[in-house]
Short mmCIF file of C-alpha atoms in Angstrom, two decimals:
data_model
loop_
_atom_site.label_atom_id
_atom_site.label_comp_id
_atom_site.label_asym_id
_atom_site.label_seq_id
_atom_site.Cartn_x
_atom_site.Cartn_y
_atom_site.Cartn_z
CA MET U 163 95.20 108.91 68.53
CA ARG U 164 95.96 105.27 68.79
CA VAL U 165 93.48 102.54 69.78
CA CYS U 166 94.75 99.95 72.39
CA LEU U 167 93.10 96.44 73.23
CA THR U 168 93.06 95.60 77.00
CA ILE U 169 95.26 92.50 77.83
CA LEU U 170 93.18 91.36 80.32
CA THR U 171 89.48 89.88 80.17
CA VAL U 172 86.55 90.84 82.39
CA LEU U 173 87.71 89.61 85.83
CA LEU U 174 84.11 90.40 87.39
CA THR U 175 80.78 91.09 86.35
CA ALA U 176 78.12 92.01 88.97
CA GLN U 177 75.26 94.08 89.97
CA VAL U 178 73.46 94.56 93.22
CA ALA U 179 70.31 95.89 94.27
CA GLY U 180 70.57 99.60 95.30
CA LEU U 181 68.53 102.56 96.38
CA SER U 182 66.87 104.82 93.89
CA PHE U 183 66.24 108.47 94.42
CA ALA U 184 63.51 110.99 93.42
CA GLN U 185 64.76 114.76 93.84
CA GLY U 186 67.28 113.55 97.02
CA GLN U 187 64.86 111.24 98.66
CA PRO U 188 65.74 107.85 99.44
CA ASP U 189 63.78 104.77 99.91
CA HIS U 190 63.56 102.95 102.63
CA ARG U 191 66.59 101.01 102.40
CA PRO U 192 69.90 102.02 103.84
CA ILE U 193 72.57 103.43 101.60
CA PHE U 194 75.38 101.91 103.88
CA ARG U 195 75.47 98.88 106.38
CA ASP U 196 77.94 98.18 109.18
CA VAL U 197 79.25 95.35 108.83
CA SER U 198 82.57 95.54 111.11
CA ALA U 199 81.76 92.87 113.32
CA THR U 200 81.00 90.06 111.01
CA ALA U 201 83.78 91.07 108.53
CA GLY U 202 86.30 90.56 111.32
CA ILE U 203 87.65 94.53 111.82
CA THR U 204 88.14 95.08 115.58
CA ALA U 205 91.13 97.38 115.63
CA THR U 206 90.98 99.75 118.07
CA HIS U 207 92.40 103.69 118.02
CA ARG U 208 93.61 105.42 121.05
CA GLY U 209 94.48 108.93 121.22
CA VAL U 210 95.04 111.72 123.93
CA TRP U 211 94.02 115.89 123.28
CA ASP U 212 94.46 117.46 126.54
CA PRO U 213 96.55 120.49 126.40
CA GLU U 214 95.52 121.98 129.83
CA LYS U 215 96.26 119.17 132.20
CA SER U 216 98.77 116.85 130.77
CA ARG U 217 100.29 118.66 127.87
CA GLN U 218 99.61 116.13 125.43
CA GLY U 219 98.17 115.81 121.92
CA TYR U 220 98.20 113.92 118.69
CA LEU U 221 95.50 114.23 116.55
CA ALA U 222 96.17 111.42 114.04
CA ILE U 223 94.65 108.70 112.31
CA GLY U 224 95.24 106.53 109.50
CA GLN U 225 93.22 104.11 107.33
CA ALA U 226 95.10 102.71 104.13
CA TRP U 227 93.45 100.39 101.26
CA GLY U 228 95.81 98.11 99.32
CA ASP U 229 96.24 94.76 97.85
CA PHE U 230 99.72 93.82 99.18
CA ASP U 231 99.57 90.23 98.49
CA ARG U 232 98.42 90.71 94.94
CA ASP U 233 95.77 87.91 95.29
CA GLY U 234 93.01 90.21 93.42
CA TRP U 235 91.34 91.23 96.61
CA ILE U 236 92.25 94.61 98.38
CA ASP U 237 93.48 94.62 102.14
CA LEU U 238 93.29 97.03 104.84
CA PHE U 239 96.03 98.57 106.95
CA VAL U 240 94.76 100.75 110.04
CA THR U 241 96.83 102.90 112.69
CA GLY U 242 95.74 102.92 116.15
CA ASN U 243 97.77 106.05 117.47
CA LEU U 244 98.49 105.20 120.93
CA ASP U 245 97.49 101.42 120.27
CA PRO U 246 98.89 98.94 118.19
CA ASN U 247 98.48 99.11 114.38
CA ALA U 248 96.76 96.39 112.45
CA LEU U 249 96.97 95.04 109.10
CA TYR U 250 93.80 92.78 107.77
CA ARG U 251 93.88 90.50 104.92
CA ASN U 252 91.03 90.17 102.63
CA ASP U 253 89.94 86.68 102.69
CA GLY U 254 87.82 87.13 99.52
CA ASP U 255 84.66 86.07 101.32
CA GLY U 256 83.20 89.20 103.02
CA ALA U 257 85.61 88.47 105.63
CA PHE U 258 88.90 89.90 106.83
CA SER U 259 91.81 87.88 109.02
CA VAL U 260 94.88 89.60 110.73
CA SER U 261 97.85 89.06 108.76
CA GLU U 262 100.63 87.15 109.66
CA HIS U 263 102.59 90.15 108.99
CA SER U 264 100.66 92.54 110.98
CA GLN U 265 103.18 92.38 114.10
CA LEU U 266 106.04 93.56 112.60
CA LEU U 267 103.75 96.49 111.46
CA SER U 268 102.06 97.56 114.93
CA LEU U 269 104.84 99.71 115.94
CA PRO U 270 103.40 99.66 119.75
CA ASP U 271 105.80 101.77 121.20
CA VAL U 272 105.35 104.90 118.47
CA PRO U 273 102.38 106.73 118.36
CA SER U 274 101.04 106.52 114.66
CA GLY U 275 98.73 108.33 112.65
CA GLY U 276 98.59 108.38 108.64
CA ALA U 277 99.56 105.39 106.50
CA VAL U 278 99.55 105.06 102.57
CA TRP U 279 100.61 102.04 100.33
CA ALA U 280 102.47 102.94 97.36
CA ASP U 281 104.95 100.75 95.05
CA TYR U 282 108.17 103.19 95.74
CA ASN U 283 110.29 100.81 94.07
CA ASN U 284 108.48 99.85 90.96
CA ASP U 285 109.25 96.17 91.80
CA GLY U 286 105.09 95.29 91.62
CA TRP U 287 104.63 94.95 95.34
CA LEU U 288 103.05 97.94 97.05
CA ASP U 289 105.21 99.24 100.10
CA LEU U 290 103.85 100.79 103.33
CA TYR U 291 104.64 104.37 104.54
CA ILE U 292 103.67 105.04 108.12
CA VAL U 293 103.25 108.71 109.59
CA ASN U 294 104.24 108.68 113.49
CA TYR U 295 104.98 111.11 116.03
CA GLY U 296 108.26 110.91 116.02
CA ALA U 297 110.33 108.96 113.02
CA ASN U 298 108.37 107.74 109.95
CA ARG U 299 108.71 104.21 108.87
CA LEU U 300 108.93 102.82 105.29
CA PHE U 301 108.28 99.18 105.04
CA ARG U 302 109.42 97.52 101.78
CA ASN U 303 107.09 94.57 100.41
CA GLU U 304 109.17 91.45 100.30
CA GLY U 305 107.51 89.71 97.35
CA GLY U 306 103.99 89.38 99.54
CA SER U 307 106.13 87.01 101.99
CA GLY U 308 106.73 89.69 104.24
CA PHE U 309 107.92 93.23 104.77
CA GLN U 310 111.52 94.71 105.59
CA ASP U 311 111.72 98.14 107.49
CA VAL U 312 114.18 100.41 104.83
CA THR U 313 113.38 103.83 106.74
CA LEU U 314 117.13 104.43 107.30
CA GLY U 315 118.54 103.53 104.11
CA ALA U 316 115.74 105.15 102.41
CA GLY U 317 116.31 108.20 104.21
CA VAL U 318 112.44 109.19 104.92
CA GLY U 319 112.17 109.00 108.96
CA ASP U 320 111.45 112.31 109.46
CA THR U 321 110.75 112.59 113.22
CA GLY U 322 108.03 115.60 113.53
CA LYS U 323 104.57 115.08 114.74
CA GLY U 324 103.12 113.15 111.64
CA THR U 325 99.68 113.86 110.14
CA SER U 326 99.36 112.52 106.49
CA ALA U 327 101.45 111.40 103.68
CA ALA U 328 100.74 111.61 99.82
CA TRP U 329 102.76 110.01 96.97
CA GLY U 330 103.15 111.48 93.48
CA ASP U 331 105.52 111.60 90.73
CA TYR U 332 106.47 115.40 90.34
CA ASP U 333 109.09 115.02 88.11
CA SER U 334 107.59 112.56 85.45
CA ASP U 335 110.75 110.16 85.82
CA GLY U 336 108.85 107.15 86.74
CA TRP U 337 109.32 106.98 90.38
CA LEU U 338 107.30 107.82 93.21
CA ASP U 339 108.18 111.05 95.24
CA LEU U 340 106.42 111.81 98.95
CA TYR U 341 105.33 114.59 100.64
CA VAL U 342 104.77 114.58 104.35
CA THR U 343 102.90 117.01 106.39
CA ASN U 344 103.87 117.51 110.09
CA TRP U 345 101.47 119.22 112.78
CA SER U 346 102.56 121.59 115.35
CA CYS U 347 104.68 120.38 118.33
CA PHE U 348 102.21 122.23 120.63
CA PRO U 349 100.99 121.08 123.15
CA GLU U 350 104.23 119.48 124.39
CA CYS U 351 106.65 122.40 123.83
CA ASP U 352 105.99 126.05 125.01
CA PRO U 353 106.82 128.28 123.26
CA VAL U 354 105.86 126.47 119.97
CA ASP U 355 108.72 125.72 118.25
CA PHE U 356 107.58 126.36 114.10
CA THR U 357 110.93 124.75 112.94
CA ALA U 358 109.96 121.46 114.70
CA GLN U 359 106.85 121.00 112.46
CA GLN U 360 108.21 121.57 108.98
CA ASP U 361 106.78 119.70 106.22
CA ARG U 362 108.99 117.09 103.96
CA LEU U 363 109.17 116.66 100.26
CA TYR U 364 111.07 113.74 99.47
CA HIS U 365 112.50 113.23 95.69
CA ASN U 366 112.92 109.03 94.72
CA ASN U 367 116.21 108.66 93.56
CA GLY U 368 115.20 105.42 91.82
CA ASP U 369 117.71 103.32 93.89
CA GLY U 370 115.89 102.88 96.79
CA SER U 371 116.77 105.93 98.51
CA PHE U 372 115.23 109.50 98.68
CA THR U 373 116.51 112.88 99.06
CA ASP U 374 115.31 115.89 101.18
CA VAL U 375 114.17 118.47 98.68
CA THR U 376 112.14 120.27 100.85
CA VAL U 377 114.41 123.12 100.08
CA SER U 378 113.31 123.66 96.84
CA LEU U 379 109.81 125.30 98.14
CA ASP U 380 109.57 128.35 100.30
CA TYR U 381 110.83 127.52 103.67
CA ALA U 382 108.46 129.72 105.67
CA LEU U 383 105.67 128.23 103.81
CA THR U 384 106.40 124.86 104.85
CA LEU U 385 106.05 125.53 108.44
CA GLY U 386 102.36 125.42 108.89
CA ALA U 387 100.90 123.34 111.13
CA GLY U 388 100.04 120.87 108.17
CA PHE U 389 97.24 118.06 108.14
CA ALA U 390 96.69 116.64 104.63
CA PRO U 391 98.22 117.16 101.48
CA ALA U 392 97.65 116.23 97.90
CA PHE U 393 99.36 116.00 94.16
CA LEU U 394 97.18 116.96 91.51
CA ASP U 395 97.59 118.70 88.17
CA TYR U 396 94.67 121.54 89.20
CA ASP U 397 95.85 123.54 85.92
CA GLY U 398 95.83 120.79 83.45
CA ASP U 399 99.34 121.20 82.16
CA GLY U 400 100.31 117.20 82.52
CA ASP U 401 102.50 117.78 85.53
CA SER U 402 101.75 117.10 89.29
CA ASP U 403 101.18 120.16 91.44
CA ILE U 404 101.04 119.82 95.34
CA TYR U 405 98.39 121.47 97.61
CA VAL U 406 98.91 121.64 101.21
CA VAL U 407 96.02 122.06 103.86
CA ASN U 408 97.34 123.69 107.34
CA ASP U 409 95.51 124.47 110.59
CA LYS U 410 96.18 127.98 111.49
CA LEU U 411 95.80 127.27 114.85
CA GLN U 412 99.27 127.24 115.47
CA ASN U 413 101.05 129.34 112.36
CA GLU U 414 98.67 131.30 110.27
CA ILE U 415 100.02 131.16 106.83
CA GLY U 416 96.95 129.49 105.38
CA ASN U 417 96.66 126.67 102.67
CA VAL U 418 99.18 126.75 100.10
CA LEU U 419 99.01 125.84 96.55
CA TRP U 420 102.55 124.98 94.65
CA ARG U 421 102.49 125.28 91.15
CA ASN U 422 104.99 122.57 89.41
CA ASP U 423 107.22 124.82 86.95
CA GLY U 424 109.46 121.97 85.96
CA ALA U 425 113.40 121.45 86.27
CA GLY U 426 115.66 124.49 87.15
CA CYS U 427 115.73 126.61 90.35
CA GLY U 428 119.00 124.38 91.89
CA HIS U 429 116.47 121.45 91.69
CA TRP U 430 113.04 122.05 90.56
CA CYS U 431 110.83 125.16 90.30
CA TRP U 432 107.73 125.31 92.49
CA THR U 433 105.55 128.73 92.48
CA ASN U 434 103.55 129.54 95.08
CA VAL U 435 99.88 130.58 93.46
CA SER U 436 97.86 130.44 96.59
CA SER U 437 96.68 133.88 96.48
CA GLU U 438 96.33 134.29 92.65
CA SER U 439 94.13 130.99 92.31
CA GLY U 440 92.22 131.45 95.44
CA ALA U 441 93.38 128.54 97.50
CA ASP U 442 94.95 130.51 100.08
CA LEU U 443 92.40 129.42 102.72
CA LEU U 444 93.19 130.92 105.99
CA ILE U 445 91.10 128.69 108.13
CA ASN U 446 91.79 125.40 110.74
CA GLY U 447 92.02 123.31 107.81
CA MET U 448 92.15 119.18 108.50
CA GLY U 449 91.37 117.28 105.37
CA VAL U 450 91.20 117.68 101.56
CA ASP U 451 90.10 115.67 98.75
CA ALA U 452 90.38 116.41 94.49
CA SER U 453 87.72 115.22 92.05
CA ASP U 454 86.08 116.78 89.11
CA TYR U 455 82.80 116.65 90.87
CA ASP U 456 81.12 118.81 88.37
CA ASN U 457 82.26 116.62 85.23
CA ASP U 458 83.39 119.91 83.43
CA GLY U 459 87.03 118.41 82.69
CA ASP U 460 88.99 119.98 85.89
CA LEU U 461 89.87 119.08 89.63
CA ASP U 462 87.75 120.35 92.48
CA LEU U 463 88.89 120.65 96.04
CA TYR U 464 86.86 120.18 98.99
CA ILE U 465 88.51 121.30 102.36
CA THR U 466 87.56 120.74 105.54
CA ASP U 467 87.36 123.14 108.84
CA MET U 468 87.22 122.70 112.36
CA VAL U 469 85.85 126.06 113.26
CA TYR U 470 83.84 127.69 110.12
CA GLN U 471 82.14 125.93 107.44
CA MET U 472 83.37 123.41 104.88
CA HIS U 473 85.10 124.51 101.58
CA LEU U 474 83.93 123.67 97.99
CA LEU U 475 86.85 124.89 95.63
CA MET U 476 85.11 124.60 92.11
CA ASN U 477 87.73 124.95 89.55
CA ASP U 478 86.98 127.73 87.09
CA GLY U 479 89.30 126.14 84.38
CA ALA U 480 91.59 129.06 84.07
CA GLY U 481 94.00 128.53 86.98
CA GLY U 482 91.52 129.73 89.55
CA PHE U 483 89.45 128.36 92.30
CA ARG U 484 85.86 129.72 93.51
CA ASN U 485 84.29 128.77 96.97
CA ARG U 486 80.91 127.21 96.16
CA ALA U 487 80.46 125.03 99.48
CA ARG U 488 77.11 127.25 100.41
CA SER U 489 75.82 127.31 97.10
CA SER U 490 76.14 123.65 96.51
CA GLY U 491 74.81 122.65 100.03
CA SER U 492 77.76 121.05 101.24
CA ALA U 493 78.50 123.70 103.55
CA ILE U 494 78.05 122.26 107.07
CA ASN U 495 79.16 123.27 110.33
CA MET U 496 77.34 126.53 110.82
CA GLY U 497 76.80 128.09 114.46
CA PRO U 498 77.46 126.70 117.67
CA ASP U 499 77.53 123.07 118.62
CA ALA U 500 78.11 122.43 114.77
CA GLY U 501 80.22 119.77 113.00
CA VAL U 502 84.19 119.60 113.05
CA GLY U 503 85.46 118.53 109.62
CA TRP U 504 88.42 116.04 109.48
CA GLY U 505 88.94 113.50 106.45
CA ALA U 506 86.22 113.69 103.51
CA VAL U 507 86.46 111.64 100.29
CA PHE U 508 84.85 112.43 96.61
CA PHE U 509 83.45 108.98 95.49
CA ASP U 510 80.61 107.97 93.09
CA TYR U 511 78.46 105.67 95.77
CA ASP U 512 75.37 105.12 93.73
CA ASN U 513 77.29 104.56 90.15
CA ASP U 514 75.25 107.14 88.34
CA GLY U 515 78.29 108.82 86.88
CA TRP U 516 78.73 111.80 89.18
CA GLN U 517 81.07 112.56 92.45
CA ASP U 518 79.32 112.31 95.91
CA LEU U 519 80.98 113.41 98.89
CA TYR U 520 81.55 112.03 102.28
CA VAL U 521 82.82 114.05 105.54
CA ALA U 522 84.28 112.61 108.36
CA ALA U 523 83.05 114.63 111.35
CA THR U 524 83.10 115.35 114.92
CA ASN U 525 81.11 117.87 117.45
CA TYR U 526 82.41 121.09 118.71
CA HIS U 527 81.22 122.17 122.15
CA GLN U 528 82.39 125.72 123.68
CA THR U 529 80.67 126.09 127.44
CA PHE U 530 80.26 129.41 128.76
CA PRO U 531 81.51 131.16 131.15
CA GLU U 532 84.68 128.87 131.63
CA LEU U 533 85.27 128.80 128.21
CA GLU U 534 86.45 125.14 127.76
CA VAL U 535 86.32 124.01 124.28
CA SER U 536 85.78 120.27 123.21
CA PHE U 537 85.79 119.07 119.59
CA MET U 538 86.24 115.27 119.91
CA ASN U 539 82.16 114.79 120.69
CA PRO U 540 80.38 112.11 118.89
CA ARG U 541 78.57 113.35 115.77
CA ALA U 542 76.88 111.48 112.87
CA ASP U 543 78.93 112.10 109.51
CA ALA U 544 77.74 113.62 106.30
CA LEU U 545 77.02 111.98 103.09
CA PHE U 546 76.40 114.39 100.06
CA ARG U 547 74.59 113.04 96.84
CA ASN U 548 75.55 114.83 93.80
CA ASP U 549 72.81 116.41 92.32
CA ARG U 550 74.16 116.86 88.67
CA HIS U 551 74.16 120.69 88.73
CA ARG U 552 76.95 121.76 90.63
CA GLY U 553 75.20 120.77 93.85
CA PHE U 554 74.69 118.53 96.45
CA HIS U 555 71.36 116.80 98.20
CA ASN U 556 72.44 115.84 101.85
CA VAL U 557 71.19 112.59 102.39
CA SER U 558 72.62 111.57 105.55
CA ALA U 559 69.41 110.66 107.20
CA ALA U 560 69.06 107.81 104.58
CA SER U 561 72.74 106.72 104.76
CA GLY U 562 72.51 104.24 107.50
CA ILE U 563 75.55 105.70 109.02
CA ASP U 564 73.30 106.24 112.42
CA ALA U 565 75.93 105.39 114.94
CA GLU U 566 77.22 109.09 116.22
CA LEU U 567 80.77 108.65 116.82
CA PRO U 568 83.88 110.73 116.75
CA THR U 569 85.07 110.16 113.13
CA LEU U 570 88.52 111.82 111.62
CA GLY U 571 89.38 109.27 108.82
CA VAL U 572 87.78 107.54 105.85
CA ALA U 573 88.51 105.69 102.68
CA TYR U 574 86.78 103.72 100.07
CA ALA U 575 87.31 100.52 98.22
CA ASP U 576 85.07 98.00 96.34
CA TYR U 577 86.54 95.29 99.12
CA ASP U 578 83.83 92.75 98.23
CA GLN U 579 84.34 92.97 94.73
CA ASP U 580 80.25 93.52 94.02
CA GLY U 581 80.92 96.79 91.72
CA ASP U 582 80.19 99.56 94.21
CA LEU U 583 82.23 101.14 96.48
CA ASP U 584 82.54 100.70 100.53
CA LEU U 585 83.94 102.54 102.94
CA VAL U 586 86.14 102.56 106.39
CA THR U 587 85.75 105.08 109.03
CA GLY U 588 88.33 105.66 111.79
CA ASN U 589 87.04 106.63 114.90
CA TRP U 590 88.80 108.88 117.52
CA ASN U 591 89.34 106.88 120.82
CA SER U 592 87.39 103.68 119.24
CA GLY U 593 88.43 102.04 116.31
CA TYR U 594 87.18 101.29 112.44
CA ARG U 595 84.04 100.66 110.87
CA LEU U 596 83.38 99.10 107.63
CA LEU U 597 80.76 100.56 105.68
CA GLN U 598 79.16 98.16 102.93
CA ASN U 599 77.40 100.00 100.14
CA GLN U 600 73.69 98.59 99.79
CA ASN U 601 73.48 100.61 96.66
CA GLY U 602 74.71 98.73 93.28
CA ASP U 603 72.18 99.10 91.12
CA LYS U 604 74.09 101.03 88.07
CA ARG U 605 76.58 100.33 86.13
CA TRP U 606 80.17 100.26 86.52
CA LEU U 607 83.69 100.08 85.15
CA SER U 608 86.83 99.60 87.10
CA LEU U 609 90.53 100.66 85.69
CA ASP U 610 93.33 99.34 87.38
CA LEU U 611 96.29 100.93 85.80
CA ARG U 612 99.92 100.21 85.55
CA GLY U 613 103.11 101.74 84.83
CA GLY U 614 106.36 100.76 83.28
CA GLY U 615 109.53 102.51 81.59
CA ASP U 616 109.00 105.97 82.28
CA VAL U 617 105.71 105.70 84.06
CA ASN U 618 105.59 105.17 87.84
CA ARG U 619 104.51 101.43 88.50
CA ASP U 620 101.14 102.79 90.62
CA ALA U 621 100.57 104.99 87.66
CA ALA U 622 99.84 107.82 89.98
CA GLY U 623 98.95 111.50 88.04
CA THR U 624 97.95 109.02 85.13
CA VAL U 625 94.45 110.86 83.74
CA VAL U 626 91.41 108.89 82.29
CA GLN U 627 88.46 110.40 80.55
CA LEU U 628 85.45 108.26 80.15
CA THR U 629 82.59 109.33 77.53
CA THR U 630 78.94 107.50 77.73
CA PRO U 631 77.05 107.30 74.61
CA ASP U 632 74.82 110.25 75.59
CA GLY U 633 77.76 112.49 75.73
CA MET U 634 78.35 112.80 79.30
CA THR U 635 82.46 112.74 80.17
CA GLN U 636 84.17 111.98 83.40
CA LEU U 637 87.99 112.87 84.41
CA GLN U 638 89.48 110.80 87.13
CA THR U 639 92.90 110.90 88.11
CA VAL U 640 95.13 108.18 89.56
CA SER U 641 96.28 109.31 93.12
CA ILE U 642 98.03 108.29 96.55
CA GLY U 643 96.77 109.78 99.87
CA ALA U 644 93.51 111.04 100.27
CA GLY U 645 91.16 112.70 102.90
CA LEU U 646 93.07 112.62 106.05
CA GLY U 647 95.84 109.96 107.25
CA GLY U 648 94.95 107.73 104.47
CA ASN U 649 94.68 106.63 100.78
CA ASN U 650 91.89 104.89 98.88
CA GLN U 651 92.02 101.94 96.51
CA LEU U 652 94.17 102.63 93.47
CA PRO U 653 92.19 101.44 90.45
CA LEU U 654 89.73 103.84 89.24
CA HIS U 655 86.01 103.23 89.62
CA PHE U 656 83.42 104.82 87.23
CA GLY U 657 79.83 105.01 87.70
CA LEU U 658 77.84 104.17 84.18
CA GLY U 659 74.52 105.04 85.13
CA ASP U 660 72.20 102.94 82.67
CA ALA U 661 75.08 102.76 79.93
CA THR U 662 76.19 99.64 78.93
CA ALA U 663 79.42 100.64 77.55
CA ALA U 664 81.80 103.69 77.71
CA ASP U 665 84.65 104.90 75.28
CA LEU U 666 88.24 105.72 77.14
CA ARG U 667 91.11 107.96 76.88
CA ILE U 668 94.10 107.47 79.21
CA VAL U 669 96.90 110.07 79.26
CA TRP U 670 99.73 108.53 81.23
CA THR U 671 102.23 110.57 83.32
CA ASN U 672 104.75 110.93 80.22
CA GLY U 673 102.02 112.30 77.93
CA ALA U 674 101.46 109.07 75.85
CA GLU U 675 97.92 108.91 75.02
CA CYS U 676 95.56 105.52 73.85
CA SER U 677 92.02 104.82 73.25
CA LEU U 678 89.32 102.12 74.04
CA ASP U 679 85.99 102.36 72.30
CA ALA U 680 82.80 100.89 73.50
CA ILE U 681 84.05 98.85 76.57
CA PRO U 682 81.39 96.97 78.13
CA ALA U 683 80.19 97.68 81.28
CA ASN U 684 80.43 95.74 84.63
CA GLN U 685 83.78 94.53 84.13
CA ARG U 686 87.29 94.92 85.73
CA LEU U 687 90.11 96.02 83.33
CA ARG U 688 93.85 96.08 83.40
CA LEU U 689 95.72 98.38 81.41
CA VAL U 690 99.73 98.18 81.31
CA TYR U 691 101.97 100.97 80.08
CA GLY U 692 103.91 99.19 77.56
CA VAL U 693 102.18 96.10 77.39
CA THR U 694 98.49 96.91 76.38
CA ALA U 695 98.96 97.11 72.52
CA GLY U 696 99.20 100.77 71.72
CA CYS U 697 99.98 102.17 74.88
CA GLY U 698 103.41 103.33 74.99
#
């Protein structure tokens, strides 16, 4: 294995006072603090769910982090559903300003749901894809000076009831492909037309256009009422598979795991391994995230559910999953008046080297004898701290997230560059909350990976293994699209605990590898494929 030297020096060193735990019990300081007002995050969200009276409903939200102007500070885009969308520019001082380009992206006449940043044309600037109820929109970044709507020429303007989208280079040709989930045409259509809710898989042609290759998937399995997709290499064979979370309310096909089997089969070979892998959950699925929460070298899944308990699918390393939600302590939503799970993200909020878990939630009520059902009621979200033994401690009471709101979306980023991960949450018929992490007393390392040549510019699908001197190894993959309707920051954030340095092994999407030894903690590094010495 070749040793590579980073081309970028330390961009930031920071440590902030944090929070300590003993047997999962917090001290008096909150983990997060709501700084929405002082930061200037005032965007609103307005949605309708009334299948009985108005026959209307669009259960969608979007929150996406991305440094669109490349000034080194991560910016934020949020969708309003029936209200206008908003683009916030990070001012670098803890506050945000509404961008001069926000109006173009606001789409006031189109209900908007999920949103994701990605450099689809490999020009070094993040572009924005907005998922709508109606034609989706792709906005090309014009070198930080504005955006241009290129939807028509790109061919990605699907007109379903869009919920979420994810980007990934499934054929490893260096260009990002796109998967879009659509929910049901219900309640507007009666009877429900399943063909109107088909998901879409788009192949990037490398010339600014895409080809709809949904036909390469089993048609019947693309008709679920989809809420969230994810590109992930669940079997560790070096290519991106696809997992789709479906809501059985309208079409009971269950969640679908597509194994990537390479070229052929007309365009590409996808094998449905949902049943054999144990990932074929027939649930009211809402959100999904993938992470190696138990630090055993493979990707696990957390899937939220509307009616029943959440699901933690632990990867057994042999192509299968085992549901460990109950035994791990992360199985919220038990019994009547319980929580409805929506977006969820794995992230290491306390920088101890173990992935914690945040679950966005609302409350479910069913009244008798009228049998009226309501699931958009306020409820506090759930925060779980990883106990390092394949379980979690529920630390919601100490989280500082004491406001009970109907929360659908969540995404993380170190927006203030202090070395710990912060959150933005999207709240139904309300707006967005910026939650600043108060817990940064441990060391960390941030890696900004950039592709080149036959590695996509965002390096999506690239795997990093980090090992600290105590022998603990963490695995993370660059991914675009997470939780429900949004995306986290692109740079990988590793908590190092008390370690002062770590070794890195990077495996790019084309199989090339490089390593870095004894990298000092508390810094932000940029590694560029084909430029960084020894890496391509």
